[in-house]
Amino acid sequence: MDGVKIDDAFSQQRRINEKKKTSSASGARASNPLFQSVLKQQEIQFTDYDLEPEELKQQLEQAGDALDKDPSLEQFVKFRDLFRALTQKVSSEAYRLKTVGMSRNKRYEIVKIINTELDALYRLVRSTQKDRIAITNKIVRLKGLVVDVLS
């Protein structure tokens, strides 16, 4: 008999929690449509770069060539976003991180290469595009400094 009461209490609490979740989620959706539109736009931009690493490499080279011809902020942003997409793809598919050691003071992390071809491709892109990457990083830093000065 006690088991039935406990189950009823859990199911009742679960229903209350579900009602809270649905009411808070619907309230958040209705309260900020601008945030939703910006978030949706960002998701669309990042899914545009959900390509194979070799395709990303080719697009990165094309963006680098376009950056050499027309060093505009738009070209810098495109190059940076493509490089970020390639880096995220490589880090998620080429490497695994393993934590070793259970004591409080000593923990080691081991990076294991699980896709050597992808790692080699990434190293090649980094070495061939290193000047453009450095320039892009400096431009982005300068842009941040200008924003700091203006605000």
GROMACS .gro file of C-alpha atoms in nm:
model
  151
    1MET     CA    1   0.000   0.000   0.000
    2ASP     CA    2   0.288   0.237   0.074
    3GLY     CA    3   0.432   0.168  -0.272
    4VAL     CA    4   0.114   0.293  -0.439
    5LYS     CA    5   0.121   0.619  -0.244
    6ILE     CA    6   0.485   0.680  -0.335
    7ASP     CA    7   0.417   0.609  -0.703
    8ASP     CA    8   0.119   0.846  -0.698
    9ALA     CA    9   0.329   1.118  -0.536
   10PHE     CA   10   0.604   1.077  -0.798
   11SER     CA   11   0.360   1.083  -1.088
   12GLN     CA   12   0.187   1.390  -0.948
   13GLN     CA   13   0.520   1.571  -0.905
   14ARG     CA   14   0.621   1.470  -1.258
   15ARG     CA   15   0.298   1.622  -1.398
   16ILE     CA   16   0.362   1.946  -1.208
   17ASN     CA   17   0.717   1.964  -1.343
   18GLU     CA   18   0.598   1.901  -1.699
   19LYS     CA   19   0.340   2.179  -1.669
   20LYS     CA   20   0.610   2.417  -1.545
   21LYS     CA   21   0.839   2.326  -1.832
   22THR     CA   22   0.573   2.375  -2.098
   23SER     CA   23   0.450   2.704  -1.952
   24SER     CA   24   0.802   2.845  -1.914
   25ALA     CA   25   0.904   2.729  -2.262
   26SER     CA   26   0.598   2.885  -2.424
   27GLY     CA   27   0.651   3.206  -2.228
   28ALA     CA   28   1.014   3.226  -2.338
   29ARG     CA   29   0.915   3.173  -2.700
   30ALA     CA   30   0.658   3.448  -2.697
   31SER     CA   31   0.868   3.698  -2.503
   32ASN     CA   32   1.166   3.735  -2.739
   33PRO     CA   33   1.098   3.681  -3.110
   34LEU     CA   34   1.406   3.886  -3.205
   35PHE     CA   35   1.632   3.644  -3.022
   36GLN     CA   36   1.468   3.352  -3.201
   37SER     CA   37   1.518   3.508  -3.541
   38VAL     CA   38   1.884   3.580  -3.470
   39LEU     CA   39   1.935   3.228  -3.336
   40LYS     CA   40   1.767   3.074  -3.639
   41GLN     CA   41   1.987   3.284  -3.870
   42GLN     CA   42   2.300   3.169  -3.684
   43GLU     CA   43   2.189   2.805  -3.709
   44ILE     CA   44   2.138   2.843  -4.083
   45GLN     CA   45   2.484   2.995  -4.124
   46PHE     CA   46   2.651   2.713  -3.930
   47THR     CA   47   2.462   2.441  -4.117
   48ASP     CA   48   2.590   2.595  -4.440
   49TYR     CA   49   2.937   2.492  -4.329
   50ASP     CA   50   2.839   2.136  -4.240
   51LEU     CA   51   3.039   1.984  -4.524
   52GLU     CA   52   3.302   1.721  -4.564
   53PRO     CA   53   3.654   1.826  -4.461
   54GLU     CA   54   3.786   1.813  -4.817
   55GLU     CA   55   3.505   2.040  -4.938
   56LEU     CA   56   3.572   2.276  -4.648
   57LYS     CA   57   3.940   2.283  -4.747
   58GLN     CA   58   3.852   2.379  -5.104
   59GLN     CA   59   3.609   2.647  -4.989
   60LEU     CA   60   3.870   2.777  -4.745
   61GLU     CA   61   4.124   2.808  -5.026
   62GLN     CA   62   3.868   2.991  -5.242
   63ALA     CA   63   3.782   3.223  -4.954
   64GLY     CA   64   4.154   3.285  -4.899
   65ASP     CA   65   4.202   3.375  -5.265
   66ALA     CA   66   3.901   3.606  -5.249
   67LEU     CA   67   4.049   3.759  -4.934
   68ASP     CA   68   4.374   3.830  -5.118
   69LYS     CA   69   4.187   4.000  -5.403
   70ASP     CA   70   3.939   4.193  -5.187
   71PRO     CA   71   4.043   4.227  -4.821
   72SER     CA   72   3.701   4.337  -4.697
   73LEU     CA   73   3.552   4.261  -4.359
   74GLU     CA   74   3.296   4.032  -4.524
   75GLN     CA   75   3.577   3.822  -4.676
   76PHE     CA   76   3.757   3.807  -4.340
   77VAL     CA   77   3.441   3.687  -4.167
   78LYS     CA   78   3.376   3.423  -4.433
   79PHE     CA   79   3.735   3.296  -4.412
   80ARG     CA   80   3.722   3.289  -4.032
   81ASP     CA   81   3.388   3.104  -4.025
   82LEU     CA   82   3.511   2.843  -4.273
   83PHE     CA   83   3.829   2.791  -4.073
   84ARG     CA   84   3.625   2.759  -3.753
   85ALA     CA   85   3.397   2.503  -3.918
   86LEU     CA   86   3.696   2.300  -4.036
   87THR     CA   87   3.855   2.315  -3.691
   88GLN     CA   88   3.535   2.201  -3.521
   89LYS     CA   89   3.489   1.917  -3.769
   90VAL     CA   90   3.847   1.798  -3.724
   91SER     CA   91   3.843   1.825  -3.346
   92SER     CA   92   3.519   1.629  -3.322
   93GLU     CA   93   3.611   1.357  -3.571
   94ALA     CA   94   3.989   1.322  -3.564
   95TYR     CA   95   4.072   1.328  -3.194
   96ARG     CA   96   3.951   1.171  -2.872
   97LEU     CA   97   4.030   1.303  -2.527
   98LYS     CA   98   4.082   1.061  -2.243
   99THR     CA   99   4.125   1.164  -1.879
  100VAL     CA  100   4.359   0.948  -1.673
  101GLY     CA  101   4.412   0.961  -1.298
  102MET     CA  102   4.158   0.960  -1.024
  103SER     CA  103   4.326   1.156  -0.747
  104ARG     CA  104   4.230   1.512  -0.669
  105ASN     CA  105   4.567   1.662  -0.749
  106LYS     CA  106   4.677   1.457  -1.047
  107ARG     CA  107   4.473   1.433  -1.364
  108TYR     CA  108   4.617   1.380  -1.706
  109GLU     CA  109   4.446   1.416  -2.038
  110ILE     CA  110   4.559   1.211  -2.334
  111VAL     CA  111   4.473   1.320  -2.686
  112LYS     CA  112   4.447   1.026  -2.921
  113ILE     CA  113   4.441   1.068  -3.298
  114ILE     CA  114   4.170   0.841  -3.435
  115ASN     CA  115   4.161   0.973  -3.792
  116THR     CA  116   4.514   1.031  -3.919
  117GLU     CA  117   4.403   1.140  -4.267
  118LEU     CA  118   4.183   1.414  -4.125
  119ASP     CA  119   4.463   1.520  -3.891
  120ALA     CA  120   4.705   1.541  -4.184
  121LEU     CA  121   4.454   1.746  -4.384
  122TYR     CA  122   4.411   1.988  -4.095
  123ARG     CA  123   4.787   2.027  -4.050
  124LEU     CA  124   4.823   2.092  -4.424
  125VAL     CA  125   4.552   2.359  -4.420
  126ARG     CA  126   4.703   2.524  -4.114
  127SER     CA  127   5.048   2.537  -4.270
  128THR     CA  128   4.932   2.664  -4.611
  129GLN     CA  129   4.688   2.919  -4.470
  130LYS     CA  130   4.890   3.035  -4.168
  131ASP     CA  131   4.953   3.388  -4.302
  132ARG     CA  132   4.587   3.442  -4.380
  133ILE     CA  133   4.486   3.304  -4.042
  134ALA     CA  134   4.725   3.542  -3.866
  135ILE     CA  135   4.594   3.839  -4.066
  136THR     CA  136   4.234   3.743  -3.994
  137ASN     CA  137   4.305   3.714  -3.621
  138LYS     CA  138   4.468   4.058  -3.617
  139ILE     CA  139   4.178   4.215  -3.808
  140VAL     CA  140   3.925   4.063  -3.568
  141ARG     CA  141   4.126   4.192  -3.268
  142LEU     CA  142   4.144   4.540  -3.422
  143LYS     CA  143   3.772   4.533  -3.486
  144GLY     CA  144   3.719   4.451  -3.118
  145LEU     CA  145   3.948   4.736  -3.014
  146VAL     CA  146   3.758   4.981  -3.233
  147VAL     CA  147   3.431   4.870  -3.077
  148ASP     CA  148   3.584   4.916  -2.729
  149VAL     CA  149   3.703   5.268  -2.816
  150LEU     CA  150   3.366   5.366  -2.961
  151SER     CA  151   3.168   5.241  -2.662
   0.00000   0.00000   0.00000
